[in-house]
Amino acid sequence: MTEPATGLLTSSQQEANTKSGGCGCDSTTAPGMDEKLKARIANHPCYSEEAHHHYARMHVAVAPACNIQCNYCNRKYDCANESRPGVVSELLTPEEAAHKVLVVASKIPQMTVLGIAGPGDPLANPEKTFRTFELIADKAPDIKLCLSTNGLMLPEYIDRIKALNIDHVTITLNTIDPEIGAQIYSWVHYKRKRYKGVEGAKILLEKQMEGLQALKEADILCKVNSVMIPGINDQHLVEVNKAIREKGAFLHNIMPLISAPEHGTHFGLNGQRGPTNKELKEVQDQCSGNMKMMRHCRQCRADAVGLLGEDRSQEFTKEKFLEMSPEYNLENRQEVHEGIEKFRAEIKLAKEKAQAEKEANSNKKILVAVATKGGGLVNQHFGHAKEFQVYEVDGKEVRYAGHRRIDQYCQGGYGEEATADNIMKTIADCQAVLVSKIGNCPKEKLNAAGIQTVEAYDVIEKVALEFYEQYVKAIQ
Ligand code: CLF
Ligand code: SF4
């Protein structure tokens, strides 16, 4: 099945939310991820949040039939698990699909992933789905194959999936409780028989879990999509998250139900609402402690083409792409990918450098000289001070470091020039002088020598930390 069509999305919803059937989350920073795993997702725009800025995916709509009925789906449209409701894709034969992939591979060389996600369920259309994958694997071996399914037939086809080297599979799994499932699925068609209510949900849920286990055993990366349906499974999704994690799912993509009467779905007609962005984020946050969550899903259509944030499907309608010649050129594509990787490496380096600088600055220790008459306060005029208390500040703590004797600056107009020079020498290693007041003349001299002046009447530690904060900001 395609990722679940959950109703028409506004553009902001598309940006903010994920659809129920897509597969993918950013595991690039998941704890414990080894280099081999990183390489497997490095150019998959759904599985790696970072990759989605650079690499594109495409879907081919070769799978029209479905074997279950989700209450958020209207079969007039694409599968709500991977596609926006209300979007209808042009059906292709496997041969047409292969032609299209080769055309796109040359026109958009950063397209690295071919997904089959509908418009029905890919595994309810096994011959068309696998034939398409076979053709692509044969003609465009550098393209990753990706599949999104409701999971009912997954255990049945796991060997074929493995044999075709399909490394990324999404299961749309909305619940682990058949009672809840009965509220989401009207019926399930399994082995020539139609099951309703809890009975149907039980079969589906069992097969989904079996499928998840089988994927793990076959070492195929699995993303789970869950449609969040307020009042039905919203409170239950944390439990779902825990269960799929235990079964070895790699990513979790919680997507909002998109439901409106005009979609003609069971939920749409019954007035079932979708979650607000705030509700969605709360559940995603609750789950994110357990595993990495996908938050960049665009709930793309079953014939999507391009980067996740763009839709170039209209450039490749059937009428148009059949006129184009499939000029797949592996060398050209590799060259483009090398360029992208070079660029990514530069960005990575720049980010690391900025981070290192930030850390170095936040650990930085500085000294400040304080004019005080006691009481733990900055409360003395610069010109009256006969000594400065020197403190070391590192952003977290203010530690007393000693005192520096000086000649009082205000001498009734005599010798102030020489005194100022001596004072500056005495506190040359300090970044600032904290005083209750200071005249313009010594202030300018200190500033010219690189020592800042802070006028305040407050607790020493407070003034010192405030100065530290603005000092670090200024040098970042
Ligand atoms: Fe397609 Fe899904 Fe593969 Fe991606 S989509 S089959 S994993 S290649 Fe991606 Fe689209 Fe979201 Fe799906 S943004 S709807 S998660
Ligand atoms: Fe997808 Fe089938 Fe569910 Fe529709 S009914 S959302 S096509 S799995």
Short mmCIF file of C-alpha atoms and ligand atoms in Angstrom, two decimals:
data_model
loop_
_atom_site.label_atom_id
_atom_site.label_comp_id
_atom_site.label_asym_id
_atom_site.label_seq_id
_atom_site.Cartn_x
_atom_site.Cartn_y
_atom_site.Cartn_z
CA MET A 1 0.00 0.00 0.00
CA THR A 2 1.07 3.50 -0.37
CA GLU A 3 1.48 5.55 2.73
CA PRO A 4 -2.07 6.25 3.89
CA ALA A 5 -4.01 9.00 2.27
CA THR A 6 -5.44 10.83 5.19
CA GLY A 7 -7.27 13.76 3.64
CA LEU A 8 -6.31 16.85 1.68
CA LEU A 9 -3.31 18.59 3.18
CA THR A 10 -2.71 22.26 3.29
CA SER A 11 0.83 23.12 2.31
CA SER A 12 1.74 23.80 5.92
CA GLN A 13 0.30 20.47 6.98
CA GLN A 14 2.30 18.82 4.27
CA GLU A 15 5.40 20.44 5.62
CA ALA A 16 4.67 19.76 9.23
CA ASN A 17 3.18 16.35 9.13
CA THR A 18 3.85 12.90 7.96
CA LYS A 19 1.49 10.59 6.28
CA SER A 20 0.55 7.28 7.69
CA GLY A 21 2.26 5.01 5.29
CA GLY A 22 5.60 6.61 4.43
CA CYS A 23 8.74 5.05 5.59
CA GLY A 24 11.61 6.86 7.12
CA CYS A 25 13.12 8.82 9.89
CA ASP A 26 16.41 10.43 10.47
CA SER A 27 18.50 7.80 11.98
CA THR A 28 21.73 9.47 11.09
CA THR A 29 22.11 10.60 14.64
CA ALA A 30 20.42 7.67 16.34
CA PRO A 31 22.35 6.39 19.30
CA GLY A 32 24.62 3.49 18.61
CA MET A 33 24.38 3.68 14.85
CA ASP A 34 27.45 2.23 13.25
CA GLU A 35 29.19 3.38 10.09
CA LYS A 36 27.74 0.55 8.01
CA LEU A 37 24.22 1.52 8.98
CA LYS A 38 24.94 5.18 8.32
CA ALA A 39 26.10 4.28 4.82
CA ARG A 40 22.86 2.38 4.16
CA ILE A 41 20.74 5.44 4.78
CA ALA A 42 23.21 8.12 3.68
CA ASN A 43 21.43 8.96 0.44
CA HIS A 44 17.88 7.96 1.35
CA PRO A 45 15.87 11.17 1.72
CA CYS A 46 13.27 9.63 4.04
CA TYR A 47 15.54 7.61 6.29
CA SER A 48 18.02 10.42 6.76
CA GLU A 49 16.82 13.91 7.56
CA GLU A 50 20.16 15.29 6.47
CA ALA A 51 20.02 13.46 3.12
CA HIS A 52 16.63 14.91 2.25
CA HIS A 53 18.24 18.28 1.60
CA HIS A 54 20.33 16.77 -1.20
CA TYR A 55 18.75 13.61 -2.59
CA ALA A 56 15.40 12.95 -4.22
CA ARG A 57 13.02 10.01 -4.40
CA MET A 58 10.39 8.98 -6.86
CA HIS A 59 7.35 6.75 -6.69
CA VAL A 60 5.74 4.80 -9.48
CA ALA A 61 2.03 4.07 -9.24
CA VAL A 62 1.86 0.44 -10.34
CA ALA A 63 -0.19 -1.10 -7.52
CA PRO A 64 -3.92 -0.26 -7.69
CA ALA A 65 -5.54 -2.95 -5.51
CA CYS A 66 -5.73 -3.13 -1.74
CA ASN A 67 -6.50 -5.96 0.66
CA ILE A 68 -7.77 -3.96 3.62
CA GLN A 69 -10.06 -0.99 4.15
CA CYS A 70 -8.71 1.77 6.35
CA ASN A 71 -11.34 4.18 7.66
CA TYR A 72 -9.22 7.11 6.52
CA CYS A 73 -9.00 5.91 2.93
CA ASN A 74 -11.19 6.46 -0.10
CA ARG A 75 -10.21 4.13 -2.93
CA LYS A 76 -10.96 6.81 -5.49
CA TYR A 77 -7.64 8.28 -4.38
CA ASP A 78 -4.18 6.94 -3.72
CA CYS A 79 -3.43 4.90 -0.64
CA ALA A 80 -3.64 7.22 2.29
CA ASN A 81 -0.65 5.53 3.88
CA GLU A 82 1.81 7.14 1.51
CA SER A 83 -0.14 9.67 -0.47
CA ARG A 84 -2.14 12.76 0.13
CA PRO A 85 -5.85 12.08 0.07
CA GLY A 86 -7.51 13.61 -2.91
CA VAL A 87 -4.50 13.00 -5.12
CA VAL A 88 -4.95 10.49 -7.91
CA SER A 89 -1.94 9.05 -9.66
CA GLU A 90 -1.83 7.78 -13.24
CA LEU A 91 -1.52 4.01 -13.17
CA LEU A 92 1.50 2.56 -14.95
CA THR A 93 2.46 -0.87 -16.15
CA PRO A 94 5.81 -2.16 -14.85
CA GLU A 95 7.38 -1.46 -18.25
CA GLU A 96 6.06 2.10 -18.32
CA ALA A 97 7.25 2.55 -14.76
CA ALA A 98 10.75 1.34 -15.64
CA HIS A 99 10.83 3.73 -18.59
CA LYS A 100 9.80 6.59 -16.32
CA VAL A 101 12.46 5.76 -13.73
CA LEU A 102 15.20 5.78 -16.36
CA VAL A 103 13.97 9.11 -17.72
CA VAL A 104 13.91 10.67 -14.26
CA ALA A 105 17.27 9.12 -13.36
CA SER A 106 18.89 11.12 -16.14
CA LYS A 107 16.89 14.34 -15.70
CA ILE A 108 17.21 14.34 -11.90
CA PRO A 109 20.46 12.51 -11.18
CA GLN A 110 20.15 13.23 -7.46
CA MET A 111 17.16 10.85 -7.46
CA THR A 112 18.54 7.90 -5.52
CA VAL A 113 15.46 6.01 -4.34
CA LEU A 114 12.55 4.40 -6.13
CA GLY A 115 9.59 3.73 -3.88
CA ILE A 116 6.44 1.78 -4.62
CA ALA A 117 3.74 3.01 -2.34
CA GLY A 118 0.47 2.63 -4.13
CA PRO A 119 -1.96 3.81 -5.14
CA GLY A 120 -3.17 0.65 -3.32
CA ASP A 121 -0.97 -1.76 -1.42
CA PRO A 122 2.16 -2.92 -3.31
CA LEU A 123 1.95 -6.40 -1.79
CA ALA A 124 -1.71 -6.76 -2.80
CA ASN A 125 -0.29 -6.36 -6.34
CA PRO A 126 2.79 -8.54 -6.00
CA GLU A 127 3.44 -9.35 -9.65
CA LYS A 128 3.29 -5.73 -10.81
CA THR A 129 5.33 -4.53 -7.84
CA PHE A 130 8.08 -7.11 -8.10
CA ARG A 131 8.25 -6.96 -11.89
CA THR A 132 8.81 -3.21 -11.63
CA PHE A 133 11.55 -3.66 -9.04
CA GLU A 134 13.19 -6.35 -11.17
CA LEU A 135 13.28 -4.10 -14.21
CA ILE A 136 14.82 -1.23 -12.25
CA ALA A 137 17.37 -3.43 -10.48
CA ASP A 138 18.44 -4.69 -13.88
CA LYS A 139 18.60 -1.38 -15.72
CA ALA A 140 19.52 1.09 -12.97
CA PRO A 141 21.49 -0.81 -10.34
CA ASP A 142 22.51 2.28 -8.36
CA ILE A 143 18.92 3.14 -7.45
CA LYS A 144 17.78 2.01 -4.00
CA LEU A 145 14.50 0.13 -3.91
CA CYS A 146 11.92 1.06 -1.29
CA LEU A 147 8.54 -0.40 -0.46
CA SER A 148 5.64 0.80 1.67
CA THR A 149 2.96 -1.66 2.75
CA ASN A 150 0.13 -2.20 5.21
CA GLY A 151 2.03 -5.36 6.17
CA LEU A 152 -0.74 -7.92 5.69
CA MET A 153 1.20 -9.90 3.08
CA LEU A 154 4.68 -9.01 4.27
CA PRO A 155 5.55 -12.38 5.87
CA GLU A 156 4.52 -14.07 2.64
CA TYR A 157 6.86 -12.03 0.44
CA ILE A 158 9.84 -11.47 2.68
CA ASP A 159 12.08 -13.83 0.71
CA ARG A 160 11.25 -12.12 -2.55
CA ILE A 161 11.91 -8.72 -0.99
CA LYS A 162 15.28 -9.91 0.26
CA ALA A 163 16.18 -11.55 -3.06
CA LEU A 164 15.51 -8.26 -4.85
CA ASN A 165 17.80 -6.43 -2.45
CA ILE A 166 15.02 -4.10 -1.29
CA ASP A 167 16.75 -2.57 1.70
CA HIS A 168 14.04 -0.23 2.99
CA VAL A 169 10.50 -1.27 3.87
CA THR A 170 7.77 0.76 5.55
CA ILE A 171 4.87 -0.78 7.41
CA THR A 172 1.91 1.38 8.29
CA LEU A 173 1.09 0.18 11.76
CA ASN A 174 -1.43 2.23 13.69
CA THR A 175 -2.06 0.02 16.71
CA ILE A 176 -1.03 -3.17 18.45
CA ASP A 177 -4.49 -3.63 20.01
CA PRO A 178 -7.17 -5.39 17.88
CA GLU A 179 -9.96 -3.51 19.74
CA ILE A 180 -8.44 -0.23 18.58
CA GLY A 181 -7.73 -1.79 15.20
CA ALA A 182 -11.44 -2.53 14.80
CA GLN A 183 -12.07 1.21 14.96
CA ILE A 184 -9.49 1.90 12.24
CA TYR A 185 -10.04 -0.93 9.75
CA SER A 186 -13.48 -1.81 8.32
CA TRP A 187 -12.33 -5.11 6.90
CA VAL A 188 -9.31 -7.22 6.06
CA HIS A 189 -9.22 -9.55 3.08
CA TYR A 190 -6.90 -12.44 3.79
CA LYS A 191 -6.56 -15.76 1.93
CA ARG A 192 -9.77 -15.29 -0.08
CA LYS A 193 -11.89 -14.38 2.93
CA ARG A 194 -13.09 -11.07 4.26
CA TYR A 195 -12.87 -10.49 8.03
CA LYS A 196 -14.51 -7.61 9.86
CA GLY A 197 -14.07 -5.85 13.21
CA VAL A 198 -11.74 -7.27 15.84
CA GLU A 199 -11.32 -10.51 13.91
CA GLY A 200 -9.97 -8.70 10.85
CA ALA A 201 -7.81 -6.34 12.88
CA LYS A 202 -6.32 -9.27 14.77
CA ILE A 203 -5.14 -10.91 11.56
CA LEU A 204 -3.67 -7.68 10.22
CA LEU A 205 -1.88 -6.82 13.46
CA GLU A 206 -0.42 -10.31 13.75
CA LYS A 207 0.90 -10.18 10.20
CA GLN A 208 2.35 -6.73 10.74
CA MET A 209 4.28 -7.93 13.79
CA GLU A 210 5.40 -11.08 11.99
CA GLY A 211 6.50 -8.92 9.07
CA LEU A 212 8.46 -6.65 11.36
CA GLN A 213 10.21 -9.62 12.90
CA ALA A 214 10.93 -11.10 9.47
CA LEU A 215 12.43 -7.82 8.27
CA LYS A 216 14.69 -7.74 11.27
CA GLU A 217 15.82 -11.29 10.69
CA ALA A 218 16.46 -10.52 7.03
CA ASP A 219 18.42 -7.38 8.02
CA ILE A 220 16.15 -5.06 6.05
CA LEU A 221 15.69 -1.56 7.43
CA CYS A 222 12.15 -0.95 8.53
CA LYS A 223 10.35 2.29 9.11
CA VAL A 224 6.95 2.25 10.74
CA ASN A 225 4.33 4.82 9.84
CA SER A 226 1.49 5.40 12.28
CA VAL A 227 -1.53 7.57 11.56
CA MET A 228 -2.43 9.55 14.66
CA ILE A 229 -6.20 9.53 15.17
CA PRO A 230 -7.34 11.60 18.16
CA GLY A 231 -9.60 9.72 20.53
CA ILE A 232 -8.74 6.39 18.91
CA ASN A 233 -5.01 5.69 18.97
CA ASP A 234 -3.38 8.95 20.08
CA GLN A 235 -2.82 7.85 23.68
CA HIS A 236 -1.78 4.41 22.48
CA LEU A 237 1.02 5.46 20.13
CA VAL A 238 3.67 5.50 22.84
CA GLU A 239 2.90 1.82 23.41
CA VAL A 240 3.07 1.19 19.66
CA ASN A 241 6.42 2.96 19.59
CA LYS A 242 7.76 0.75 22.36
CA ALA A 243 6.55 -2.43 20.68
CA ILE A 244 8.00 -1.64 17.27
CA ARG A 245 11.27 -0.63 18.78
CA GLU A 246 11.50 -3.94 20.59
CA LYS A 247 10.82 -5.69 17.29
CA GLY A 248 13.71 -3.86 15.68
CA ALA A 249 12.07 -1.06 13.67
CA PHE A 250 14.58 1.53 12.63
CA LEU A 251 12.42 4.65 12.45
CA HIS A 252 8.99 5.80 13.52
CA ASN A 253 6.98 8.24 11.46
CA ILE A 254 3.86 9.42 13.31
CA MET A 255 1.64 11.23 10.84
CA PRO A 256 -1.55 13.16 11.38
CA LEU A 257 -4.90 11.85 10.23
CA ILE A 258 -6.14 14.20 7.54
CA SER A 259 -9.86 14.00 7.48
CA ALA A 260 -12.56 16.04 5.77
CA PRO A 261 -16.11 15.18 4.60
CA GLU A 262 -15.21 15.91 0.95
CA HIS A 263 -12.73 13.03 0.95
CA GLY A 264 -15.64 10.66 1.35
CA THR A 265 -13.80 8.49 3.87
CA HIS A 266 -15.50 6.82 6.82
CA PHE A 267 -13.68 9.14 9.22
CA GLY A 268 -14.28 12.19 7.02
CA LEU A 269 -18.02 11.55 6.89
CA ASN A 270 -18.22 10.80 10.63
CA GLY A 271 -16.53 14.06 11.58
CA GLN A 272 -13.43 12.39 12.99
CA ARG A 273 -10.84 15.13 13.33
CA GLY A 274 -7.10 14.96 12.82
CA PRO A 275 -4.61 16.07 15.48
CA THR A 276 -3.40 19.64 15.78
CA ASN A 277 0.28 20.28 15.10
CA LYS A 278 0.78 20.71 18.85
CA GLU A 279 -0.86 17.36 19.67
CA LEU A 280 1.20 15.64 16.99
CA LYS A 281 4.45 17.10 18.26
CA GLU A 282 3.64 16.14 21.84
CA VAL A 283 3.24 12.50 20.89
CA GLN A 284 6.33 12.58 18.68
CA ASP A 285 8.27 14.07 21.59
CA GLN A 286 6.98 11.43 23.99
CA CYS A 287 8.21 8.74 21.62
CA SER A 288 11.51 10.31 20.70
CA GLY A 289 13.18 9.15 23.90
CA ASN A 290 12.68 5.58 22.73
CA MET A 291 13.78 5.85 19.14
CA LYS A 292 14.49 8.35 16.41
CA MET A 293 11.38 9.91 14.98
CA MET A 294 10.88 11.01 11.39
CA ARG A 295 9.67 14.57 11.33
CA HIS A 296 10.39 15.59 7.76
CA CYS A 297 7.84 13.43 5.93
CA ARG A 298 5.93 15.36 3.28
CA GLN A 299 3.14 12.81 2.82
CA CYS A 300 3.98 12.54 -0.82
CA ARG A 301 1.79 11.17 -3.55
CA ALA A 302 2.01 7.70 -5.10
CA ASP A 303 3.67 9.19 -8.20
CA ALA A 304 5.84 11.76 -6.39
CA VAL A 305 9.06 12.87 -8.08
CA GLY A 306 11.80 15.11 -6.72
CA LEU A 307 13.17 16.31 -3.42
CA LEU A 308 10.74 15.75 -0.55
CA GLY A 309 9.84 19.41 -0.36
CA GLU A 310 9.15 19.79 -4.09
CA ASP A 311 6.68 18.11 -6.39
CA ARG A 312 7.93 17.58 -9.94
CA SER A 313 5.41 14.88 -10.80
CA GLN A 314 3.68 17.11 -13.33
CA GLU A 315 6.88 17.30 -15.39
CA PHE A 316 6.69 13.54 -15.80
CA THR A 317 3.08 12.73 -16.55
CA LYS A 318 2.54 9.61 -18.65
CA GLU A 319 1.92 11.66 -21.75
CA LYS A 320 5.20 13.52 -21.25
CA PHE A 321 7.60 10.82 -20.08
CA LEU A 322 6.60 8.36 -22.80
CA GLU A 323 7.88 10.93 -25.30
CA MET A 324 11.24 11.19 -23.51
CA SER A 325 14.09 8.78 -24.10
CA PRO A 326 15.48 6.89 -21.11
CA GLU A 327 19.09 8.03 -21.11
CA TYR A 328 20.27 6.49 -17.88
CA ASN A 329 24.00 7.06 -17.53
CA LEU A 330 25.62 5.58 -14.45
CA GLU A 331 28.84 7.55 -14.84
CA ASN A 332 27.04 10.89 -15.02
CA ARG A 333 24.97 10.01 -12.00
CA GLN A 334 28.03 8.97 -10.01
CA GLU A 335 29.72 12.23 -10.88
CA VAL A 336 26.73 14.20 -9.61
CA HIS A 337 26.63 12.12 -6.42
CA GLU A 338 30.34 12.70 -5.84
CA GLY A 339 29.72 16.44 -6.19
CA ILE A 340 26.90 16.22 -3.64
CA GLU A 341 29.07 14.25 -1.24
CA LYS A 342 31.89 16.78 -1.58
CA PHE A 343 29.45 19.56 -0.81
CA ARG A 344 28.03 17.63 2.15
CA ALA A 345 31.53 17.08 3.50
CA GLU A 346 32.21 20.82 3.29
CA ILE A 347 28.96 21.61 5.09
CA LYS A 348 29.75 19.01 7.75
CA LEU A 349 33.18 20.50 8.30
CA ALA A 350 31.78 24.02 8.58
CA LYS A 351 29.18 22.82 11.11
CA GLU A 352 31.80 21.00 13.16
CA LYS A 353 34.04 24.04 13.13
CA ALA A 354 31.22 26.32 14.28
CA GLN A 355 30.30 23.82 16.99
CA ALA A 356 33.90 23.49 18.17
CA GLU A 357 34.25 27.26 18.31
CA LYS A 358 31.03 27.52 20.27
CA GLU A 359 32.18 24.88 22.74
CA ALA A 360 35.62 26.44 23.08
CA ASN A 361 34.02 29.79 23.78
CA SER A 362 31.57 28.41 26.28
CA ASN A 363 34.44 26.74 28.20
CA LYS A 364 36.55 29.83 28.00
CA LYS A 365 37.76 31.33 31.28
CA ILE A 366 38.18 35.03 31.70
CA LEU A 367 39.23 37.36 34.50
CA VAL A 368 37.33 40.42 35.66
CA ALA A 369 38.53 43.11 38.08
CA VAL A 370 35.96 44.31 40.61
CA ALA A 371 35.87 47.55 42.54
CA THR A 372 34.14 46.83 45.84
CA LYS A 373 33.80 48.33 49.29
CA GLY A 374 32.59 44.97 50.60
CA GLY A 375 29.26 43.26 51.09
CA GLY A 376 29.82 41.09 48.03
CA LEU A 377 28.73 43.93 45.78
CA VAL A 378 30.12 45.87 42.88
CA ASN A 379 29.75 49.16 44.71
CA GLN A 380 32.85 51.27 44.37
CA HIS A 381 33.76 54.10 42.04
CA PHE A 382 36.73 53.32 39.80
CA GLY A 383 38.54 56.42 40.93
CA HIS A 384 38.28 55.50 44.62
CA ALA A 385 39.51 51.93 44.40
CA LYS A 386 42.85 51.12 46.02
CA GLU A 387 42.67 47.52 45.00
CA PHE A 388 40.65 45.33 42.67
CA GLN A 389 39.24 41.94 43.59
CA VAL A 390 39.91 39.64 40.65
CA TYR A 391 37.47 36.85 39.74
CA GLU A 392 37.72 34.05 37.24
CA VAL A 393 34.49 33.45 35.28
CA ASP A 394 33.70 30.49 33.00
CA GLY A 395 30.02 30.91 32.28
CA LYS A 396 28.92 28.63 35.08
CA GLU A 397 30.97 29.79 38.00
CA VAL A 398 32.57 32.92 39.38
CA ARG A 399 35.64 32.09 41.47
CA TYR A 400 37.69 34.46 43.55
CA ALA A 401 41.22 34.58 42.10
CA GLY A 402 42.97 37.18 44.31
CA HIS A 403 43.38 40.90 44.60
CA ARG A 404 45.55 43.49 42.88
CA ARG A 405 46.76 46.55 44.70
CA ILE A 406 46.72 49.80 42.72
CA ASP A 407 47.27 53.48 43.33
CA GLN A 408 44.00 55.30 43.65
CA TYR A 409 43.15 56.89 40.29
CA CYS A 410 41.57 60.09 41.66
CA GLN A 411 44.47 62.13 42.94
CA GLY A 412 42.81 65.53 42.77
CA GLY A 413 43.94 66.07 39.20
CA TYR A 414 47.65 65.22 39.64
CA GLY A 415 49.44 62.22 38.27
CA GLU A 416 46.31 60.53 36.93
CA GLU A 417 47.95 59.78 33.59
CA ALA A 418 50.74 57.74 35.18
CA THR A 419 48.33 56.08 37.61
CA ALA A 420 46.06 55.01 34.76
CA ASP A 421 49.00 53.40 32.98
CA ASN A 422 49.92 51.49 36.14
CA ILE A 423 46.36 50.34 36.73
CA MET A 424 46.14 49.05 33.20
CA LYS A 425 49.37 47.12 33.60
CA THR A 426 48.09 45.63 36.85
CA ILE A 427 44.88 44.32 35.35
CA ALA A 428 46.08 43.80 31.76
CA ASP A 429 45.01 40.12 31.92
CA CYS A 430 41.40 41.05 32.81
CA GLN A 431 38.68 41.37 30.18
CA ALA A 432 36.66 43.90 32.18
CA VAL A 433 36.51 46.16 35.19
CA LEU A 434 33.27 46.06 37.14
CA VAL A 435 32.65 49.34 38.94
CA SER A 436 29.76 51.38 40.32
CA LYS A 437 30.88 54.40 38.28
CA ILE A 438 33.77 55.47 36.08
CA GLY A 439 34.68 58.74 34.42
CA ASN A 440 34.94 59.10 30.66
CA CYS A 441 38.67 59.60 30.59
CA PRO A 442 39.78 56.37 32.34
CA LYS A 443 36.96 54.52 30.58
CA GLU A 444 38.33 55.45 27.16
CA LYS A 445 41.84 54.51 28.18
CA LEU A 446 40.78 51.12 29.48
CA ASN A 447 38.67 50.44 26.39
CA ALA A 448 41.56 51.43 24.15
CA ALA A 449 43.70 48.88 26.02
CA GLY A 450 41.07 46.17 25.36
CA ILE A 451 39.61 46.21 28.86
CA GLN A 452 35.85 46.70 28.93
CA THR A 453 34.09 48.65 31.66
CA VAL A 454 30.82 47.65 33.28
CA GLU A 455 28.92 50.07 35.51
CA ALA A 456 26.62 48.38 37.97
CA TYR A 457 25.58 48.30 41.59
CA ASP A 458 24.77 44.69 42.24
CA VAL A 459 26.00 41.30 43.46
CA ILE A 460 29.48 40.61 42.08
CA GLU A 461 28.68 37.12 40.74
CA LYS A 462 25.58 38.35 38.97
CA VAL A 463 27.35 41.22 37.23
CA ALA A 464 30.29 38.98 36.34
CA LEU A 465 28.08 36.28 34.77
CA GLU A 466 26.04 38.82 32.83
CA PHE A 467 29.22 40.32 31.45
CA TYR A 468 30.54 36.85 30.57
CA GLU A 469 27.40 36.04 28.61
CA GLN A 470 27.54 39.14 26.45
CA TYR A 471 31.32 38.80 26.06
CA VAL A 472 31.02 35.24 24.71
CA LYS A 473 28.17 36.23 22.42
CA ALA A 474 30.23 39.05 20.98
CA ILE A 475 33.18 36.80 20.11
CA GLN A 476 31.09 33.99 18.53
FE1 CLF B 1 8.70 6.58 -0.82
FE2 CLF B 1 8.22 6.00 1.64
FE3 CLF B 1 10.27 4.96 0.43
FE4 CLF B 1 10.28 7.49 1.07
S1 CLF B 1 8.18 8.28 0.86
S2 CLF B 1 8.17 4.61 -0.10
S3 CLF B 1 10.26 5.82 2.45
S4 CLF B 1 10.85 6.62 -0.87
FE5 CLF B 1 9.04 9.56 2.65
FE6 CLF B 1 7.03 10.41 1.26
FE7 CLF B 1 6.94 10.50 3.87
FE8 CLF B 1 6.80 8.23 2.61
S5 CLF B 1 8.32 11.62 2.58
S6 CLF B 1 5.34 9.84 2.49
S7 CLF B 1 8.06 8.71 4.36
FE1 SF4 B 2 -3.63 2.22 1.80
FE2 SF4 B 2 -5.34 0.23 1.44
FE3 SF4 B 2 -5.37 1.59 3.75
FE4 SF4 B 2 -6.19 2.75 1.50
S1 SF4 B 2 -7.12 1.01 2.50
S2 SF4 B 2 -4.84 3.63 3.07
S3 SF4 B 2 -4.89 1.83 -0.05
S4 SF4 B 2 -3.72 0.31 2.96
#
